[in-house]
Amino acid sequence: MSEILDDSFEPKAVHDHFMELTTKYHPSGEENQVREYVIECAEKIEGVEVIHYDPGAKDPGERVIVLRRKGSGDYASDPYVTLQAHMDMVCYPDRTIEFPLHVFGYLDNESAKWIKAGDENSVTDPSLGTTLGADDGIGVATILALLEDENLKDYPIECLFTVQEETDMGGAAGFDKNLLIGRKYINLDAEDANIIIYGSAAGQDVQFEGNVILEAVTTDFVTLELSISGLLGGHSGVDINKGRLNAIKVIAEALIRLNKRLTNLDGTAGKCITSYDLRLISLNSLKKDEIEKKNPVVNKIPTWIVARIAIPRSEKDNFKNDFKAYIAALKRQFPEEKNFECSVEEVSSEDVISFQKSLDKASTDALLCLLRQIPHGIIRMIPKITDVVETSSNLAAVNLFGLKEDKITIKSLNRSSDENSLGELVQIQEIIGKIFNYQVNAEKASPIWQPKDESDLVDKAEDVYKDKELYGDETKATVIHAGLECCYIVEKYGDSMDCISIGPTIVNPHTGGERLKADTVKTFYKAVSTLIQELFKKSA
């Protein structure tokens, strides 16, 4: 067990604002507690004007906040620099997590301090943790601290606080473009202290829907509940290249392997894995609140899933053993999945009442084969930047009947920095859907944030990060395989807007393993404040 420490980090103003944010409930679409806090702080800071705040607004574009402080002295007539962060967070394991979050610090094996939330044992077992909300609470806290910083009070600063970044980027997409007048735009939502981002991928939700044929579960069959849990998961953009297991793929492959109609193996019981006459009853990777709100979170790699199947009563014990043996073999192939767990239990007769019907053989087999064939992971790397993913897909969610009555719903999230590759991926998904008689609907993609040929902001940021004492030798400017709100900013303002994204180091966002590297907050704050000063430096 790592040494547990206090939650402190520098600068104190950033720490204090961030810790206050960890007391406030703010999942996507329900950010009002944070919105109120931002306004409360802004009204206490001399010279800060609230340009836009509608406390009763419902539309995400109207729920953004815009603050502005005029320049003074030598900078009275200078153009504004715009700082931006989003006020929502992913709540893991679900929206029912308790606030205030339990926040603590700990030392890793190299004596680096990290900040985390949840049970203190979640340092080694992320399934016991919650999200921390550093994505993007640190961005919000940093902006508030910068506005309070006496060393920056003369510089003209504009601030945009957005909502719903973690679901549909509704705030960034929908706000009135006339609200912003700055044309140097610094997004504070990056997750690597050694990277300056100047471009990002588009995101596109894709949904598969299919009808199934149901049949009664006869008395010679028994209902088993199978579960997969504890997988690493992670962000479906920045972690998609790490080869982590996807719970949906794991259960589909296991049930294909154990399905007599798809993999007809008649091994000797107890000596090798055999196959069985199984039927699916239910399959679900969604939390209760995602089903109730009909709004699955698709930007995280699935870490758990629960299935119910019907299987001949005489074969239940052998099936249980073979399922566990299959998962044990898989765990040996993926030793990095240290908290990978599985279970298989018979469902009591009292709990079977609402599950009297199963998918028939054909519907069961079609769904399992469809889940195998739906793309997941890296599709293509960027040819000229071979260490950055160009196109990927995250098989994000599956649900029988919960999202749409009498239908199976499957969700994927595609990402690409190339419009043609994104279109080709959707075509592949549509063809796969047709093969199994599933309808495929692709939503409109978010914009691609294409890099500018010449960027004064990137050049200035690179100069700031050349301070090797603070930032080391690893800092580089690059594009990333994730969606950032800058894509909508560039779409609104075109070439007139110069954008970058920077941030401290945050590992495993959107999971119970989310953690913030404490010492990078200080260097990040220094980078932003220095960059602001450099942007307003007068020529000799």
Coordinates of C-alpha atoms in Angstrom, one line a residue:
M1 CA 0.0 0.0 0.0
S2 CA 1.4 3.4 -0.9
E3 CA 1.8 6.0 1.8
I4 CA -1.4 8.1 2.2
L5 CA -0.8 11.9 2.5
D6 CA -2.9 15.0 2.8
D7 CA -4.5 16.5 -0.3
S8 CA -2.3 19.7 -0.5
F9 CA -0.6 21.0 -3.6
E10 CA 0.5 24.3 -5.0
P11 CA -0.4 27.0 -5.8
K12 CA -2.6 27.3 -2.7
A13 CA -5.3 29.3 -4.6
V14 CA -5.7 26.5 -7.2
H15 CA -5.8 23.9 -4.4
D16 CA -8.5 25.8 -2.4
H17 CA -10.7 26.3 -5.4
F18 CA -10.3 22.8 -6.6
M19 CA -11.1 21.3 -3.2
E20 CA -14.2 23.4 -3.1
L21 CA -15.3 22.0 -6.5
T22 CA -14.9 18.5 -5.1
T23 CA -17.7 19.2 -2.7
K24 CA -20.1 20.1 -5.5
Y25 CA -22.2 17.8 -7.5
H26 CA -21.6 18.5 -11.2
P27 CA -22.1 15.7 -13.7
S28 CA -22.7 16.7 -17.3
G29 CA -26.0 18.6 -17.6
E30 CA -26.2 19.3 -13.9
E31 CA -23.4 21.9 -13.4
N32 CA -25.5 24.5 -11.5
Q33 CA -23.6 24.2 -8.2
V34 CA -20.3 24.9 -10.0
R35 CA -21.9 27.6 -12.1
E36 CA -23.0 29.4 -8.9
Y37 CA -19.6 29.0 -7.3
V38 CA -17.9 30.5 -10.3
I39 CA -20.2 33.6 -10.2
E40 CA -19.8 33.9 -6.4
C41 CA -16.0 34.0 -6.9
A42 CA -16.1 36.4 -9.8
E43 CA -18.2 38.9 -7.9
K44 CA -15.5 39.1 -5.2
I45 CA -12.6 39.8 -7.7
E46 CA -12.0 43.5 -8.4
G47 CA -12.6 44.5 -12.0
V48 CA -14.1 41.3 -13.2
E49 CA -17.4 41.8 -15.1
V50 CA -19.9 39.0 -15.7
I51 CA -20.7 39.2 -19.4
H52 CA -23.0 36.3 -19.6
Y53 CA -24.7 34.2 -16.9
D54 CA -28.3 33.0 -17.0
P55 CA -29.0 31.1 -13.7
G56 CA -32.2 29.6 -15.0
A57 CA -31.0 28.6 -18.5
K58 CA -31.7 25.1 -19.8
D59 CA -30.1 25.1 -23.2
P60 CA -26.3 24.2 -22.8
G61 CA -25.3 27.1 -25.0
E62 CA -27.1 29.5 -22.7
R63 CA -25.7 27.9 -19.5
V64 CA -22.1 28.9 -20.3
I65 CA -20.4 31.7 -18.3
V66 CA -18.3 34.5 -19.7
L67 CA -16.3 36.8 -17.5
R68 CA -14.1 39.6 -18.6
R69 CA -11.6 42.0 -17.0
K70 CA -10.3 45.0 -18.9
G71 CA -6.6 45.7 -19.2
S72 CA -5.1 48.6 -17.3
G73 CA -2.0 50.7 -17.5
D74 CA 0.2 49.8 -20.4
Y75 CA -2.3 47.1 -21.4
A76 CA -5.5 49.2 -21.3
S77 CA -6.1 49.0 -25.0
D78 CA -4.7 45.5 -25.7
P79 CA -6.9 42.7 -27.0
Y80 CA -8.1 40.0 -24.6
V81 CA -6.6 36.6 -24.1
T82 CA -9.3 34.0 -23.6
L83 CA -9.0 31.2 -21.0
Q84 CA -11.5 28.3 -21.1
A85 CA -12.4 25.2 -19.0
H86 CA -15.5 23.1 -18.7
M87 CA -17.5 22.8 -15.5
D88 CA -18.8 19.3 -15.8
M89 CA -17.2 16.0 -14.8
V90 CA -17.7 12.3 -15.5
C91 CA -19.1 10.7 -12.3
Y92 CA -17.7 7.2 -11.9
P93 CA -18.9 4.6 -11.1
D94 CA -22.2 6.6 -11.7
R95 CA -24.0 9.8 -11.0
T96 CA -24.9 8.6 -7.5
I97 CA -21.4 9.1 -6.1
E98 CA -21.4 11.0 -2.9
F99 CA -20.2 14.6 -2.6
P100 CA -18.0 15.9 -1.0
L101 CA -15.6 13.4 -2.7
H102 CA -13.1 11.8 -0.4
V103 CA -9.9 13.3 -1.7
F104 CA -6.4 12.2 -0.6
G105 CA -2.8 12.3 -1.6
Y106 CA -0.4 9.4 -1.8
L107 CA 3.2 8.8 -2.9
D108 CA 4.0 6.4 -5.7
N109 CA 7.0 4.1 -5.9
E110 CA 9.1 7.0 -7.2
S111 CA 8.1 9.3 -4.4
A112 CA 5.9 11.4 -6.7
K113 CA 2.8 12.8 -5.0
W114 CA -0.6 12.1 -6.6
I115 CA -4.1 13.3 -5.7
K116 CA -7.0 10.8 -5.9
A117 CA -10.6 10.3 -4.8
G118 CA -12.6 7.4 -3.3
D119 CA -11.5 4.6 -1.0
E120 CA -7.8 4.9 -0.1
N121 CA -7.4 1.2 -1.3
S122 CA -8.3 2.4 -4.8
V123 CA -4.6 3.4 -5.3
T124 CA -4.1 -0.3 -6.0
D125 CA -7.7 -1.3 -6.9
P126 CA -9.3 1.4 -9.1
S127 CA -12.7 -0.3 -8.9
L128 CA -12.9 1.0 -5.3
G129 CA -12.3 4.6 -6.4
T130 CA -14.3 7.4 -7.9
T131 CA -13.5 10.0 -10.5
L132 CA -11.7 13.0 -9.0
G133 CA -13.0 15.6 -11.3
A134 CA -9.6 17.0 -12.1
D135 CA -10.9 16.8 -15.7
D136 CA -11.7 19.7 -15.8
G137 CA -12.0 21.0 -12.2
I138 CA -8.3 21.9 -12.3
G139 CA -8.9 24.1 -15.3
V140 CA -11.8 25.9 -13.6
A141 CA -9.8 26.3 -10.4
T142 CA -6.8 27.6 -12.3
I143 CA -8.8 30.3 -14.1
L144 CA -10.3 31.5 -10.9
A145 CA -6.8 31.6 -9.3
L146 CA -5.3 33.5 -12.3
L147 CA -8.1 36.1 -12.0
E148 CA -7.1 36.6 -8.3
D149 CA -3.4 36.8 -9.1
E150 CA -2.0 40.3 -8.3
N151 CA 0.7 39.8 -10.8
L152 CA -1.8 39.5 -13.6
K153 CA -4.3 42.1 -12.7
D154 CA -3.3 44.6 -15.4
Y155 CA -3.7 42.1 -18.3
P156 CA -7.0 42.0 -20.3
I157 CA -8.4 38.5 -19.6
E158 CA -11.6 36.9 -20.9
C159 CA -12.9 33.6 -19.4
L160 CA -15.3 31.1 -20.9
F161 CA -16.7 28.3 -18.7
T162 CA -18.6 25.6 -20.6
V163 CA -21.0 22.8 -19.8
Q164 CA -21.6 19.3 -21.0
E165 CA -18.2 18.8 -22.4
E166 CA -18.2 15.1 -21.3
T167 CA -21.3 14.2 -23.3
D168 CA -21.9 16.3 -26.4
M169 CA -19.8 19.5 -25.9
G170 CA -23.2 21.3 -25.9
G171 CA -21.9 24.4 -24.2
A172 CA -19.0 25.0 -26.6
A173 CA -21.1 24.1 -29.6
G174 CA -24.1 26.2 -28.7
F175 CA -23.0 29.5 -27.2
D176 CA -23.4 32.7 -29.1
K177 CA -20.2 33.5 -30.9
N178 CA -20.7 37.2 -30.2
L179 CA -19.9 36.6 -26.5
L180 CA -16.2 36.3 -27.1
I181 CA -13.9 39.1 -28.3
G182 CA -10.5 37.6 -27.6
R183 CA -8.7 35.9 -30.4
K184 CA -5.9 34.1 -28.4
Y185 CA -7.6 31.1 -26.9
I186 CA -6.1 28.9 -24.2
N187 CA -8.1 25.8 -23.3
L188 CA -7.1 24.3 -19.9
D189 CA -8.3 20.8 -20.4
A190 CA -5.2 18.9 -21.6
E191 CA -4.0 16.0 -19.5
D192 CA -0.2 15.8 -20.0
A193 CA 2.0 18.5 -18.5
N194 CA 4.6 18.0 -21.3
I195 CA 2.3 18.5 -24.3
I196 CA 1.1 21.6 -26.1
I197 CA -2.0 20.6 -28.2
Y198 CA -2.8 22.5 -31.4
G199 CA -5.2 20.0 -33.0
S200 CA -7.7 17.3 -32.1
A201 CA -9.9 14.6 -33.6
A202 CA -13.6 14.7 -34.4
G203 CA -16.0 12.5 -32.5
Q204 CA -19.1 10.7 -33.8
D205 CA -21.7 8.6 -32.0
V206 CA -22.9 5.5 -33.8
Q207 CA -25.9 3.4 -32.7
F208 CA -26.8 -0.1 -33.7
E209 CA -30.5 -1.1 -33.2
G210 CA -32.0 -4.5 -33.7
N211 CA -35.1 -6.5 -33.1
V212 CA -35.0 -10.0 -31.6
I213 CA -37.2 -13.0 -31.3
L214 CA -38.0 -14.2 -27.8
E215 CA -39.0 -17.6 -26.6
A216 CA -40.0 -19.1 -23.3
V217 CA -37.3 -20.5 -21.0
T218 CA -38.3 -24.1 -20.3
T219 CA -38.0 -25.8 -17.0
D220 CA -35.1 -27.9 -18.1
F221 CA -33.0 -24.7 -18.4
V222 CA -31.5 -22.7 -15.6
T223 CA -30.6 -19.0 -15.5
L224 CA -27.0 -18.0 -14.8
E225 CA -25.7 -14.5 -14.2
L226 CA -22.2 -13.8 -15.6
S227 CA -20.3 -10.6 -14.7
I228 CA -17.0 -9.1 -15.8
S229 CA -15.6 -6.2 -13.7
G230 CA -12.5 -4.4 -12.5
L231 CA -11.0 -3.7 -16.0
L232 CA -8.7 -0.7 -16.4
G233 CA -10.9 1.0 -19.0
G234 CA -9.9 4.6 -19.5
H235 CA -10.6 7.5 -21.9
S236 CA -11.8 6.3 -25.3
G237 CA -9.4 8.8 -27.0
V238 CA -6.2 9.1 -25.2
D239 CA -6.2 5.5 -23.8
I240 CA -7.5 3.7 -26.9
N241 CA -4.0 2.8 -28.1
K242 CA -3.0 1.1 -24.8
G243 CA -4.5 -2.3 -25.7
R244 CA -6.8 -2.5 -22.7
L245 CA -9.6 -5.0 -22.5
N246 CA -13.2 -4.0 -23.3
A247 CA -15.7 -5.7 -21.1
I248 CA -18.3 -6.0 -23.9
K249 CA -15.7 -7.7 -26.2
V250 CA -14.6 -10.0 -23.3
I251 CA -18.1 -11.3 -22.6
A252 CA -19.0 -11.7 -26.3
E253 CA -15.9 -13.7 -27.0
A254 CA -16.4 -15.9 -24.0
L255 CA -20.0 -16.7 -25.0
I256 CA -19.0 -17.3 -28.6
R257 CA -16.3 -19.7 -27.4
L258 CA -18.8 -21.5 -25.1
N259 CA -21.7 -21.5 -27.6
K260 CA -22.1 -25.0 -29.3
R261 CA -23.7 -23.5 -32.4
L262 CA -20.8 -21.1 -33.0
T263 CA -17.9 -23.1 -31.6
N264 CA -18.8 -26.8 -31.6
L265 CA -16.3 -28.3 -29.3
D266 CA -17.0 -31.5 -27.4
G267 CA -14.2 -31.8 -24.9
T268 CA -14.2 -34.0 -21.9
A269 CA -15.7 -32.3 -18.9
G270 CA -13.1 -31.2 -16.4
K271 CA -10.2 -31.7 -18.9
C272 CA -10.8 -29.1 -21.5
I273 CA -13.3 -26.4 -22.3
T274 CA -16.4 -27.6 -24.2
S275 CA -19.4 -25.8 -25.7
Y276 CA -23.0 -25.5 -24.7
D277 CA -26.6 -24.8 -25.9
L278 CA -26.9 -21.3 -24.4
R279 CA -29.4 -18.5 -24.9
L280 CA -29.0 -14.9 -24.0
I281 CA -31.6 -13.4 -21.6
S282 CA -30.1 -10.0 -20.9
L283 CA -26.8 -8.2 -21.5
N284 CA -26.1 -4.8 -20.0
S285 CA -23.0 -2.5 -19.6
L286 CA -24.9 0.6 -18.4
K287 CA -25.5 2.0 -15.0
K288 CA -29.0 2.5 -13.8
D289 CA -28.9 6.3 -14.2
E290 CA -27.6 5.9 -17.8
I291 CA -30.6 3.8 -18.6
E292 CA -33.1 6.0 -16.8
K293 CA -31.8 9.1 -18.6
K294 CA -31.3 7.2 -21.9
N295 CA -27.9 8.8 -22.1
P296 CA -25.0 6.3 -22.0
V297 CA -21.5 7.7 -21.4
V298 CA -19.6 6.6 -24.6
N299 CA -16.3 8.3 -24.1
K300 CA -14.9 5.7 -21.7
I301 CA -13.8 2.1 -22.4
P302 CA -16.3 -0.3 -20.7
T303 CA -14.9 -1.8 -17.5
W304 CA -17.8 -4.1 -16.5
I305 CA -20.8 -5.9 -17.9
V306 CA -23.5 -8.3 -16.7
A307 CA -25.2 -11.0 -18.7
R308 CA -27.9 -13.5 -18.0
I309 CA -28.1 -16.7 -20.0
A310 CA -30.3 -19.8 -20.0
I311 CA -28.5 -23.1 -20.2
P312 CA -29.5 -26.7 -19.8
R313 CA -29.8 -27.5 -16.1
S314 CA -27.7 -30.6 -16.4
E315 CA -24.8 -28.6 -17.8
K316 CA -24.7 -25.7 -15.4
D317 CA -21.8 -26.9 -13.3
N318 CA -19.6 -27.7 -16.2
F319 CA -20.5 -24.3 -17.8
K320 CA -19.5 -22.5 -14.6
N321 CA -16.1 -24.2 -14.6
D322 CA -15.5 -23.6 -18.3
F323 CA -16.4 -19.9 -18.1
K324 CA -14.1 -19.4 -15.2
A325 CA -11.3 -21.4 -17.0
Y326 CA -11.7 -19.2 -20.1
I327 CA -11.5 -16.0 -18.1
A328 CA -8.5 -17.3 -16.1
A329 CA -6.7 -17.9 -19.4
L330 CA -7.5 -14.5 -20.6
K331 CA -6.3 -12.9 -17.4
R332 CA -2.9 -14.6 -18.0
Q333 CA -2.7 -12.9 -21.4
F334 CA -3.4 -9.5 -19.9
P335 CA -1.3 -9.3 -16.6
E336 CA -1.7 -5.5 -16.6
E337 CA -5.4 -6.0 -15.8
K338 CA -4.6 -6.7 -12.2
N339 CA -8.2 -6.2 -10.9
F340 CA -10.0 -8.2 -13.6
E341 CA -12.7 -10.2 -11.9
C342 CA -15.5 -12.5 -13.1
S343 CA -18.4 -14.3 -11.5
V344 CA -21.0 -16.8 -12.5
E345 CA -23.9 -17.6 -10.3
E346 CA -27.3 -19.3 -10.6
V347 CA -30.2 -16.9 -10.4
S348 CA -32.7 -17.9 -7.7
S349 CA -36.2 -18.7 -8.8
E350 CA -37.5 -15.5 -7.0
D351 CA -35.3 -13.4 -9.2
V352 CA -36.1 -15.1 -12.5
I353 CA -39.8 -14.0 -12.6
S354 CA -39.1 -11.0 -14.8
F355 CA -36.7 -12.9 -17.1
Q356 CA -39.0 -15.7 -18.2
K357 CA -38.1 -15.3 -21.9
S358 CA -34.7 -15.5 -23.6
L359 CA -33.5 -14.6 -27.1
D360 CA -34.0 -17.5 -29.4
K361 CA -31.0 -19.3 -30.9
A362 CA -30.7 -17.2 -34.0
S363 CA -31.1 -13.9 -32.1
T364 CA -28.5 -15.0 -29.5
D365 CA -26.0 -16.0 -32.1
A366 CA -26.5 -12.9 -34.3
L367 CA -26.0 -10.5 -31.4
L368 CA -22.8 -12.3 -30.2
C369 CA -21.3 -12.4 -33.7
L370 CA -22.3 -8.7 -34.2
L371 CA -20.5 -7.7 -31.0
R372 CA -17.4 -9.6 -32.2
Q373 CA -17.4 -7.9 -35.6
I374 CA -18.1 -4.3 -34.5
P375 CA -14.7 -2.5 -34.6
H376 CA -13.0 -1.5 -31.4
G377 CA -9.6 0.1 -30.9
I378 CA -7.1 1.6 -33.4
I379 CA -8.2 1.7 -37.0
R380 CA -5.4 3.8 -38.4
M381 CA -2.4 5.9 -37.3
I382 CA -1.6 9.3 -38.7
P383 CA 0.8 8.6 -41.6
K384 CA 3.1 11.6 -40.9
I385 CA 2.8 11.4 -37.1
T386 CA 3.1 7.7 -36.6
D387 CA 2.8 7.7 -32.8
V388 CA -0.6 9.4 -32.9
V389 CA -3.8 7.6 -33.7
E390 CA -5.8 9.0 -36.6
T391 CA -8.9 6.9 -36.5
S392 CA -10.4 4.6 -33.8
S393 CA -13.7 3.3 -32.5
N394 CA -14.8 2.5 -28.9
L395 CA -17.5 -0.1 -28.5
A396 CA -19.0 1.8 -25.7
A397 CA -22.3 0.3 -24.5
V398 CA -24.8 -2.5 -25.0
N399 CA -28.3 -2.8 -23.5
L400 CA -31.2 -5.2 -24.1
F401 CA -34.6 -3.4 -23.8
G402 CA -33.6 -0.8 -21.2
L403 CA -33.0 2.1 -23.7
K404 CA -35.6 1.1 -26.2
E405 CA -38.4 -1.4 -25.5
D406 CA -38.2 -4.7 -27.5
K407 CA -34.9 -3.6 -29.0
I408 CA -31.2 -4.2 -28.5
T409 CA -29.1 -1.0 -28.5
I410 CA -25.4 -0.9 -29.0
K411 CA -23.4 2.3 -28.9
S412 CA -20.0 3.1 -30.4
L413 CA -17.9 6.3 -30.4
N414 CA -15.8 6.9 -33.5
R415 CA -12.9 9.4 -33.6
S416 CA -10.7 10.6 -36.4
S417 CA -8.6 13.5 -37.5
D418 CA -9.4 12.7 -41.1
E419 CA -12.9 13.3 -42.5
N420 CA -12.7 10.6 -45.2
S421 CA -11.4 8.0 -42.7
L422 CA -14.3 8.8 -40.4
G423 CA -16.8 8.3 -43.3
E424 CA -15.2 5.0 -44.3
L425 CA -15.4 3.7 -40.7
V426 CA -19.2 4.5 -40.6
Q427 CA -19.6 2.6 -43.9
I428 CA -17.9 -0.4 -42.4
Q429 CA -20.2 -0.3 -39.4
E430 CA -23.2 0.0 -41.7
I431 CA -22.2 -3.0 -43.7
I432 CA -21.6 -5.0 -40.5
G433 CA -25.1 -3.9 -39.2
K434 CA -26.8 -5.0 -42.5
I435 CA -25.2 -8.5 -42.3
F436 CA -26.9 -9.1 -39.0
N437 CA -30.1 -7.1 -39.8
Y438 CA -29.3 -4.3 -37.4
Q439 CA -30.0 -0.6 -38.3
V440 CA -27.0 1.7 -37.9
N441 CA -27.5 5.4 -37.3
A442 CA -24.5 7.8 -37.2
E443 CA -25.0 11.2 -35.6
K444 CA -23.4 14.3 -36.9
A445 CA -19.7 14.3 -36.1
S446 CA -18.1 17.1 -34.0
P447 CA -15.6 19.3 -36.0
I448 CA -12.0 18.3 -36.5
W449 CA -9.7 20.9 -35.0
Q450 CA -7.2 21.3 -37.8
P451 CA -3.8 22.8 -36.9
K452 CA -3.0 26.3 -38.2
D453 CA -0.1 26.6 -40.6
E454 CA 1.3 29.5 -38.6
S455 CA 0.4 30.1 -34.9
D456 CA 1.8 32.8 -32.8
L457 CA 0.2 31.2 -29.7
V458 CA 1.9 27.9 -30.4
D459 CA 5.3 29.6 -30.9
K460 CA 4.9 31.6 -27.7
A461 CA 3.9 28.5 -25.7
E462 CA 6.9 26.5 -27.1
D463 CA 9.2 29.3 -25.9
V464 CA 7.6 29.2 -22.4
Y465 CA 8.0 25.4 -22.2
K466 CA 11.7 25.6 -23.2
D467 CA 12.5 26.2 -19.5
K468 CA 13.9 22.8 -18.8
E469 CA 14.2 23.3 -15.1
L470 CA 10.4 23.6 -14.9
Y471 CA 9.2 21.4 -17.8
G472 CA 12.1 19.0 -18.5
D473 CA 13.2 17.9 -22.0
E474 CA 10.0 16.1 -23.1
T475 CA 7.6 18.9 -23.9
K476 CA 6.4 18.9 -27.5
A477 CA 3.6 20.5 -29.5
T478 CA 1.3 17.9 -31.1
V479 CA -2.2 17.0 -32.1
I480 CA -4.1 14.4 -30.0
H481 CA -6.6 11.6 -30.6
A482 CA -9.3 13.0 -28.4
G483 CA -12.0 15.6 -28.7
L484 CA -11.5 19.1 -27.3
E485 CA -13.9 22.0 -27.3
C486 CA -11.4 24.0 -29.3
C487 CA -12.9 22.2 -32.4
Y488 CA -16.1 24.2 -32.0
I489 CA -14.2 27.4 -31.2
V490 CA -12.3 27.1 -34.5
E491 CA -15.5 26.2 -36.3
K492 CA -17.2 29.4 -35.0
Y493 CA -14.3 31.8 -35.5
G494 CA -12.2 30.3 -38.3
D495 CA -8.6 31.4 -38.9
S496 CA -9.2 34.5 -36.8
M497 CA -8.9 32.4 -33.6
D498 CA -5.6 31.0 -32.5
C499 CA -6.0 28.1 -30.1
I500 CA -3.9 25.8 -27.9
S501 CA -4.7 23.4 -25.1
I502 CA -2.5 22.7 -22.1
G503 CA -2.9 21.2 -18.6
P504 CA -1.3 19.3 -15.7
T505 CA -0.8 15.5 -15.8
I506 CA -4.0 13.6 -15.2
V507 CA -4.0 9.8 -15.5
N508 CA -6.9 7.5 -16.2
P509 CA -9.7 10.1 -16.4
H510 CA -13.3 8.9 -16.5
T511 CA -12.4 5.9 -14.2
G512 CA -12.0 5.1 -10.6
G513 CA -8.3 5.3 -11.2
E514 CA -8.3 9.0 -12.1
R515 CA -5.4 10.8 -10.4
L516 CA -3.7 14.2 -10.6
K517 CA 0.1 14.5 -10.4
A518 CA 0.4 17.2 -7.7
D519 CA 3.7 18.9 -8.7
T520 CA 2.5 19.4 -12.3
V521 CA -0.2 21.7 -11.1
K522 CA 2.4 24.3 -10.0
T523 CA 4.4 24.1 -13.2
F524 CA 1.1 24.2 -15.3
Y525 CA 0.0 27.4 -13.4
K526 CA 3.5 28.9 -14.0
A527 CA 3.2 28.1 -17.7
V528 CA -0.2 29.7 -18.1
S529 CA 0.7 32.8 -16.1
T530 CA 4.0 33.2 -18.0
L531 CA 2.3 32.7 -21.3
I532 CA -0.2 35.4 -20.6
Q533 CA 2.7 37.8 -19.7
E534 CA 4.6 36.8 -22.9
L535 CA 1.6 37.5 -25.1
F536 CA 1.4 41.0 -23.8
K537 CA 5.1 41.8 -23.8
K538 CA 5.8 45.1 -25.5
S539 CA 8.5 45.3 -28.2
A540 CA 11.6 47.2 -27.1

